[in-house]
Tab-separated table of C-alpha atoms and ligand atoms in Angstrom:
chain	number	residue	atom	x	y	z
E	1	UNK	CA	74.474	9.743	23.842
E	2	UNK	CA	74.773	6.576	21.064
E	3	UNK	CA	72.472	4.525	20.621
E	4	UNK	CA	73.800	1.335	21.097
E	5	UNK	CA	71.985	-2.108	19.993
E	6	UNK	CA	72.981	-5.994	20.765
E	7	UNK	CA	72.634	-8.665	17.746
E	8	UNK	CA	74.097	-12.192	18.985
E	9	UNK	CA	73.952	-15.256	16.666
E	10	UNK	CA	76.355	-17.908	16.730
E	11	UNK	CA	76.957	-17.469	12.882
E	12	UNK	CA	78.676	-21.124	11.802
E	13	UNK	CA	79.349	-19.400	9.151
E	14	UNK	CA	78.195	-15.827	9.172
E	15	UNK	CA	75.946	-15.514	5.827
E	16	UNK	CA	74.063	-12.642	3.934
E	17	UNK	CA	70.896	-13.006	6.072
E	18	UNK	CA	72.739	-12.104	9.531
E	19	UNK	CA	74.676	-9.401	7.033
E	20	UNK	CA	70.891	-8.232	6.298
E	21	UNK	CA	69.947	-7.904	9.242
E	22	UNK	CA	73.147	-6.127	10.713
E	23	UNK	CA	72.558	-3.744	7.901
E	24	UNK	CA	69.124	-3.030	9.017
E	25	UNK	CA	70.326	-2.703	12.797
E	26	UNK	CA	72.065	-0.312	11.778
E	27	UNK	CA	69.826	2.341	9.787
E	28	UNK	CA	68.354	2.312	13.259
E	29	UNK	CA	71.147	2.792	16.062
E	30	UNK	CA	74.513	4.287	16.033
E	31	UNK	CA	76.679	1.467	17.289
E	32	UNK	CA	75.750	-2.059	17.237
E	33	UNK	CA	77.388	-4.772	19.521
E	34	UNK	CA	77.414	-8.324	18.166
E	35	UNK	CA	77.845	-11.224	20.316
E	36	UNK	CA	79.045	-14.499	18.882
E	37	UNK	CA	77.233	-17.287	20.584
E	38	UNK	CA	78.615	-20.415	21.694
E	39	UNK	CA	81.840	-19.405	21.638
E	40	UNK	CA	83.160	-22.121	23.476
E	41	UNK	CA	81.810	-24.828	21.000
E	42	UNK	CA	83.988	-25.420	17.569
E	43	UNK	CA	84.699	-28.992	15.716
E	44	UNK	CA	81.700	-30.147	16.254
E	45	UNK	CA	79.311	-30.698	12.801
E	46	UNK	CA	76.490	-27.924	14.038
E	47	UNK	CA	79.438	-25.559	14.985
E	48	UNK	CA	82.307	-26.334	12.904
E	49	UNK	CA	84.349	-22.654	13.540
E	50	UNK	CA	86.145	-21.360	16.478
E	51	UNK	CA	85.140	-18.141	18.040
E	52	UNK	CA	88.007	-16.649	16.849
E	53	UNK	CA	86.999	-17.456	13.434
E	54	UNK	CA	83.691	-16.617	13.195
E	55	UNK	CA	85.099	-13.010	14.838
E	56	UNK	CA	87.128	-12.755	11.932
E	57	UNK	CA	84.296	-13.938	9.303
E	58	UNK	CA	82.201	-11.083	11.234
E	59	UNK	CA	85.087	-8.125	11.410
E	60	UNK	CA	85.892	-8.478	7.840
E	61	UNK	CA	82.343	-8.674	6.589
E	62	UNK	CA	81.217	-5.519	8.450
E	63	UNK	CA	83.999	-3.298	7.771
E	64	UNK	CA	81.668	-1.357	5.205
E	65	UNK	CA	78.812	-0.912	7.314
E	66	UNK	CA	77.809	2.362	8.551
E	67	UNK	CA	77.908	2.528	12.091
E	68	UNK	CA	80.288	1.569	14.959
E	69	UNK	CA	80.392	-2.148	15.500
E	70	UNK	CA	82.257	-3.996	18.612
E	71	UNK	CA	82.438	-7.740	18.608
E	72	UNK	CA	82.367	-9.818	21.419
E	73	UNK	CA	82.494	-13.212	21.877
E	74	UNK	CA	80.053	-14.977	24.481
E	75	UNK	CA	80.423	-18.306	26.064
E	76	UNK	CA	77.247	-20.229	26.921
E	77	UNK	CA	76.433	-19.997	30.733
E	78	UNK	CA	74.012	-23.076	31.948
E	79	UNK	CA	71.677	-20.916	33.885
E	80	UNK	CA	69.154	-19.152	31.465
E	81	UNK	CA	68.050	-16.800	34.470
E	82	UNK	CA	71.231	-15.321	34.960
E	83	UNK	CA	72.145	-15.365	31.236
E	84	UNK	CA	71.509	-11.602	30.711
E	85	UNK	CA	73.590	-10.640	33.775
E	86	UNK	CA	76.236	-12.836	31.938
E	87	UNK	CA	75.786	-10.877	28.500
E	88	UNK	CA	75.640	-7.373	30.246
E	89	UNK	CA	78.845	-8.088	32.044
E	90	UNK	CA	80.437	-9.082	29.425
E	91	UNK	CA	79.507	-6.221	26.590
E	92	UNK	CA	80.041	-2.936	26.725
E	93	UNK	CA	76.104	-1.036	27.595
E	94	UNK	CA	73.013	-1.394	25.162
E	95	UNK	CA	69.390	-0.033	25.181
E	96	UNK	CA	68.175	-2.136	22.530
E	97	UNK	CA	68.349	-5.760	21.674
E	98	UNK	CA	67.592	-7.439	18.261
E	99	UNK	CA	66.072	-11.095	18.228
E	100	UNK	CA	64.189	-13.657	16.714
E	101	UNK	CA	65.382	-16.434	18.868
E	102	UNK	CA	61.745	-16.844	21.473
E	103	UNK	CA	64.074	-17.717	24.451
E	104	UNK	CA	66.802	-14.521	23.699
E	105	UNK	CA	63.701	-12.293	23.173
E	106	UNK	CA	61.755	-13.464	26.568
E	107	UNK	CA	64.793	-13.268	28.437
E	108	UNK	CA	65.828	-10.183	27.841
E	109	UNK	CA	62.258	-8.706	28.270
E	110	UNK	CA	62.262	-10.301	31.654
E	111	UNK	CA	65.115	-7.943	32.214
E	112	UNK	CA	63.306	-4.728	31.337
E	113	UNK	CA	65.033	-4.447	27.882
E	114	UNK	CA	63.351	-2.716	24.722
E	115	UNK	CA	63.597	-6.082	22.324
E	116	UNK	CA	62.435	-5.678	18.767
E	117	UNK	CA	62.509	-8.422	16.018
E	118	UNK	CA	64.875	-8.715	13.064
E	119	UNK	CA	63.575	-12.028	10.728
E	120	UNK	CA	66.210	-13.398	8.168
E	121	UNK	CA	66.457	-12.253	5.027
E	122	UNK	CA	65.610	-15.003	2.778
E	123	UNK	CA	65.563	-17.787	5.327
E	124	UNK	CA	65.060	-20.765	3.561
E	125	UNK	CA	68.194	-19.649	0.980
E	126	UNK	CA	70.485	-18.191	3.510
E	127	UNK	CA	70.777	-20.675	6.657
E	128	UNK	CA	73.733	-21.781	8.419
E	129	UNK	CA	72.435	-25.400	8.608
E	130	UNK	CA	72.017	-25.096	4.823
E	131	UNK	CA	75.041	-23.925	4.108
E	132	UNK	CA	77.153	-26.831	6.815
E	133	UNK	CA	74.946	-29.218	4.282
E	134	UNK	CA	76.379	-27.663	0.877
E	135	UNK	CA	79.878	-27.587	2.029
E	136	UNK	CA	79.696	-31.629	3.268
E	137	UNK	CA	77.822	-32.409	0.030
E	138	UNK	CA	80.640	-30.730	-2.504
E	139	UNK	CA	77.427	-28.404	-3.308
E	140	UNK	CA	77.752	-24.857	-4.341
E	141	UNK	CA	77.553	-22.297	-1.035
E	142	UNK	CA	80.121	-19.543	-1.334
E	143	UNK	CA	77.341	-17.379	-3.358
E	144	UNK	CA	75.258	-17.502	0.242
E	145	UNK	CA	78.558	-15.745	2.411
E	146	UNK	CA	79.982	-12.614	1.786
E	147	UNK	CA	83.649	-12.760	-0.178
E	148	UNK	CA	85.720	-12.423	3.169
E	149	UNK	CA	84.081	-15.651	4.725
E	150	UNK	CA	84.323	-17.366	2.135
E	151	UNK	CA	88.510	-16.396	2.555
E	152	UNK	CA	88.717	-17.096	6.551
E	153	UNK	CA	86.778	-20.986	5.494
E	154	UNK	CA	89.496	-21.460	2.731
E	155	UNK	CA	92.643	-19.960	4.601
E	156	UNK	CA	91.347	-22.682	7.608
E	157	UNK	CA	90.808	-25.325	5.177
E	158	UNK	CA	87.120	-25.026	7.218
E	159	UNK	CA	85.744	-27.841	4.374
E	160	UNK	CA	88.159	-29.576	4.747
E	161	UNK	CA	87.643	-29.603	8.511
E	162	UNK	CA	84.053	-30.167	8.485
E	163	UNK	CA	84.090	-33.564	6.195
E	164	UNK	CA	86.361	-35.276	8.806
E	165	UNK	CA	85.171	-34.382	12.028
E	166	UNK	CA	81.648	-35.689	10.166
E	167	UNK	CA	83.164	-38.858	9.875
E	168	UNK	CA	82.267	-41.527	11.687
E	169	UNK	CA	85.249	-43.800	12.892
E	170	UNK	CA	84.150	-47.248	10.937
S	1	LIG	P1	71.101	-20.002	17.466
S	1	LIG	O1	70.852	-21.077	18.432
S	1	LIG	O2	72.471	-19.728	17.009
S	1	LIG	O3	70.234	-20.170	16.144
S	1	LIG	C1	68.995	-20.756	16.174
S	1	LIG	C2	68.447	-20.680	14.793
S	1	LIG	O4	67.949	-19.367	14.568
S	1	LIG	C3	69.485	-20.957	13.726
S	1	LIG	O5	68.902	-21.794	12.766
S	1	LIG	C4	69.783	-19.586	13.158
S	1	LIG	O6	70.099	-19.622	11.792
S	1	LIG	C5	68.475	-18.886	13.339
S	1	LIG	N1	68.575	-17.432	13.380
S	1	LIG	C6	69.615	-16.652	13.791
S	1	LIG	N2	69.322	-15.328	13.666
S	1	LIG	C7	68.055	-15.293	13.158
S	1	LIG	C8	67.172	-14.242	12.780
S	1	LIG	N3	67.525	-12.954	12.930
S	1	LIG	N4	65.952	-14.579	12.250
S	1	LIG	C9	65.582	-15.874	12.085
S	1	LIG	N5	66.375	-16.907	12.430
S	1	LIG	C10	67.574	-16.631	12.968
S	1	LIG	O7	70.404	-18.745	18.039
S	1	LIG	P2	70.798	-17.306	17.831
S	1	LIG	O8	69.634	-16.472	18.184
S	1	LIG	O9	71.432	-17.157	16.494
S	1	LIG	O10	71.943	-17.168	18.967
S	1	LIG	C11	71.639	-17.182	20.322
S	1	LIG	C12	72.921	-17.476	21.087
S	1	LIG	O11	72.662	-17.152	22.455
S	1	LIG	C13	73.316	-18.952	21.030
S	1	LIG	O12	74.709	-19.066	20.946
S	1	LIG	C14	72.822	-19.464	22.377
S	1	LIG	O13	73.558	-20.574	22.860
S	1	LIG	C15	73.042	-18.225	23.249
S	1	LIG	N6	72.203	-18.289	24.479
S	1	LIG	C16	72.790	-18.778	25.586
S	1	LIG	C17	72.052	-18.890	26.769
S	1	LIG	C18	72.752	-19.445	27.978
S	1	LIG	O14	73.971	-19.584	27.923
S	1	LIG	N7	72.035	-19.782	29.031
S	1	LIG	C19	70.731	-18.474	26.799
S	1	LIG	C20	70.162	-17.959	25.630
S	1	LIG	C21	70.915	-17.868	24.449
S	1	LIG	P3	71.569	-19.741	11.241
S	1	LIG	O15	72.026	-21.137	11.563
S	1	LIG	O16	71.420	-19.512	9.786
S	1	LIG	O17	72.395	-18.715	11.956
């Protein structure tokens, strides 16, 4: 039977220290599913990219891994107790979670689940929050994304996108 481990983030954008960690995920299982947070939240300046988008940032940049990868995206539910019963209905089955997000990990020991941790590589270079700053401050960031996110942003015009809705409306 595969070993099958869950990864979510809500990756806005995906950058080489989730790509780090996937990688390490998945010397260690045989197929990894990776949830994409929030997936109901875009336009906004903390999550500037669609579900949709982000899926695509994620497909293309894990095409070379080596291991079977599904990825789902996960709307926010308002009731952290029945969160996991949310994720688990909505992925296909996994023994194994990967976290470093405190409430992620507690929930889904609550649950009985084998959660182990998976720190960012490099966390005060690669950092979504870092990287929203760059791109609003005309500052160098596509070294911090893998080549195929830095085509979804551009083919989006996801800079573009970001400076307006940052914009105040004086
Ligand atoms: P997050 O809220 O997206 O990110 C929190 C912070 O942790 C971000 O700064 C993120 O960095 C960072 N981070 C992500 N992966 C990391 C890692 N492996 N090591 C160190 N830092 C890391 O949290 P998340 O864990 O990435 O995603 C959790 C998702 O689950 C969210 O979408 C959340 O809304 C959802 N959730 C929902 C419920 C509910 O609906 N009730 C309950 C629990 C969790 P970057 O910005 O660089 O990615």
């Amino acid at each position: 039977m595969a070993l099958r481990g869950f990864y979510i983030g809500r990756f806005q954008p995906y950058h080489y220290g989730h790509h780090s960690v996937i990688e390490n995920i998945a010397r260690e299982v045989d197929e990894i599913i990776i949830a994409i947070g929030s997936a109901q939240i875009s336009h906004t300046i903390d999550n500037p990219f669609t579900a949709g988008e982000r899926l695509l940032m994620v497909a293309k940049s894990v095409e070379n891994i080596d291991a079977e990868i599904y990825i789902v995206p996960l709307e926010d539910i308002y009731r952290n107790d029945l969160w996991v019963s949310h994720v688990k209905s909505m992925v296909p089955p996994f023994r194994v979670v990967y976290s470093n997000n405190p409430l992620v990990m507690r929930l889904f020991r609550e649950e009985g689940y084998d959660v182990k941790t998976c720190p960012l590589y490099k966390r005060e270079k690669y950092s979504g929050t870092e990287i929203r700053k760059r791109m609003l401050e005309d500052q160098e960031w596509k070294s911090l994304v893998p080549p195929p996110v830095v085509d979804v942003i551009e083919e989006i015009d996801g800079v573009a996108r970001l400076k307006e809705i940052s914009r105040d409306d004086k």
